[in-house]
Amino acid sequence: MPDQPLVQTLQPEGCSEVSPDTPQTQTVLDRRTSQAGQQVYDESTLNELEDIFGRTRLMDLLGRLRVEIALRLHVSTNERDVLGHDAHTLLSVSGSLGFVNLSQRCSEVEQAYLRGGDLAAPLEAARRAAGEAIAAIGALEDARTDPV
């Protein structure tokens, strides 16, 4: 298991500290926070999961999450049952992997579904969060493969 946690492996070679201005670092820092200023994923959760499962398994889980996200939330608001199911599924899996913004947005879709409310606004927010989560996973995967 590596000494450095996954989300802290962005330090360029030869540098003693990670600077928010470093290009490789900036990409991932941008992916940690949504456009609305909300946390996309929780670093401490990813670090704990890496400690438990190892980096390779964690990256596999994140890859599977990316695929799951890509499969969900694409139907129209007229397909309420499908959206309710998709939201519930993503709420659970994204939350367990530390993707807090997506999990929260999916919770809002699920609650609107259960209350019989309008799904348009929460679905739009969930789709935005899904895109941000996919981008963050991509940045984490890139950081893992970059020679740092």
PDB file of C-alpha atoms in Angstrom, residues 15-67:
ATOM      1  CA  CYS A  15       8.441  19.561  -4.909  1.00  0.00           C
ATOM      2  CA  SER A  16       8.235  19.295  -1.152  1.00  0.00           C
ATOM      3  CA  GLU A  17       4.702  20.671  -0.893  1.00  0.00           C
ATOM      4  CA  VAL A  18       1.589  20.633  -3.055  1.00  0.00           C
ATOM      5  CA  SER A  19       0.670  24.136  -4.113  1.00  0.00           C
ATOM      6  CA  PRO A  20      -2.846  25.012  -5.221  1.00  0.00           C
ATOM      7  CA  ASP A  21      -1.233  26.843  -8.141  1.00  0.00           C
ATOM      8  CA  THR A  22       0.505  23.749  -9.523  1.00  0.00           C
ATOM      9  CA  PRO A  23      -1.303  22.732 -12.769  1.00  0.00           C
ATOM     10  CA  GLN A  24      -1.644  19.031 -11.871  1.00  0.00           C
ATOM     11  CA  THR A  25      -2.892  19.961  -8.413  1.00  0.00           C
ATOM     12  CA  GLN A  26      -5.279  22.634  -9.648  1.00  0.00           C
ATOM     13  CA  THR A  27      -7.138  20.182 -11.887  1.00  0.00           C
ATOM     14  CA  VAL A  28      -7.988  17.881  -9.009  1.00  0.00           C
ATOM     15  CA  LEU A  29      -8.676  20.703  -6.560  1.00  0.00           C
ATOM     16  CA  ASP A  30     -11.181  22.057  -9.073  1.00  0.00           C
ATOM     17  CA  ARG A  31     -12.823  18.634  -9.200  1.00  0.00           C
ATOM     18  CA  ARG A  32     -13.233  18.474  -5.399  1.00  0.00           C
ATOM     19  CA  THR A  33     -15.655  21.396  -5.398  1.00  0.00           C
ATOM     20  CA  SER A  34     -18.755  21.706  -7.542  1.00  0.00           C
ATOM     21  CA  GLN A  35     -19.631  24.780  -9.570  1.00  0.00           C
ATOM     22  CA  ALA A  36     -22.022  25.687  -6.761  1.00  0.00           C
ATOM     23  CA  GLY A  37     -19.173  25.518  -4.252  1.00  0.00           C
ATOM     24  CA  GLN A  38     -20.275  22.203  -2.764  1.00  0.00           C
ATOM     25  CA  GLN A  39     -17.927  19.359  -1.989  1.00  0.00           C
ATOM     26  CA  VAL A  40     -17.959  16.808  -4.847  1.00  0.00           C
ATOM     27  CA  TYR A  41     -16.241  14.095  -2.810  1.00  0.00           C
ATOM     28  CA  ASP A  42     -14.894  13.697   0.683  1.00  0.00           C
ATOM     29  CA  GLU A  43     -11.126  13.228   0.660  1.00  0.00           C
ATOM     30  CA  SER A  44     -11.038  11.577   4.065  1.00  0.00           C
ATOM     31  CA  THR A  45     -13.554   8.954   2.947  1.00  0.00           C
ATOM     32  CA  LEU A  46     -11.476   8.135  -0.135  1.00  0.00           C
ATOM     33  CA  ASN A  47      -8.331   7.942   1.987  1.00  0.00           C
ATOM     34  CA  GLU A  48     -10.029   5.610   4.480  1.00  0.00           C
ATOM     35  CA  LEU A  49     -11.317   3.411   1.674  1.00  0.00           C
ATOM     36  CA  GLU A  50      -7.849   3.306   0.168  1.00  0.00           C
ATOM     37  CA  ASP A  51      -6.440   2.224   3.535  1.00  0.00           C
ATOM     38  CA  ILE A  52      -9.053  -0.535   3.769  1.00  0.00           C
ATOM     39  CA  PHE A  53      -9.126  -1.813   0.180  1.00  0.00           C
ATOM     40  CA  GLY A  54      -5.868  -0.594  -1.303  1.00  0.00           C
ATOM     41  CA  ARG A  55      -5.433   1.817  -4.178  1.00  0.00           C
ATOM     42  CA  THR A  56      -6.075  -0.687  -6.967  1.00  0.00           C
ATOM     43  CA  ARG A  57      -9.402  -1.834  -5.527  1.00  0.00           C
ATOM     44  CA  LEU A  58     -10.474   1.724  -4.749  1.00  0.00           C
ATOM     45  CA  MET A  59      -9.761   2.777  -8.325  1.00  0.00           C
ATOM     46  CA  ASP A  60     -11.794  -0.206  -9.519  1.00  0.00           C
ATOM     47  CA  LEU A  61     -14.693   0.878  -7.300  1.00  0.00           C
ATOM     48  CA  LEU A  62     -14.468   4.438  -8.575  1.00  0.00           C
ATOM     49  CA  GLY A  63     -14.448   3.153 -12.153  1.00  0.00           C
ATOM     50  CA  ARG A  64     -17.557   1.134 -11.436  1.00  0.00           C
ATOM     51  CA  LEU A  65     -19.199   4.190  -9.880  1.00  0.00           C
ATOM     52  CA  ARG A  66     -18.383   6.184 -13.015  1.00  0.00           C
ATOM     53  CA  VAL A  67     -20.104   3.536 -15.157  1.00  0.00           C
TER      54      VAL A  67
END
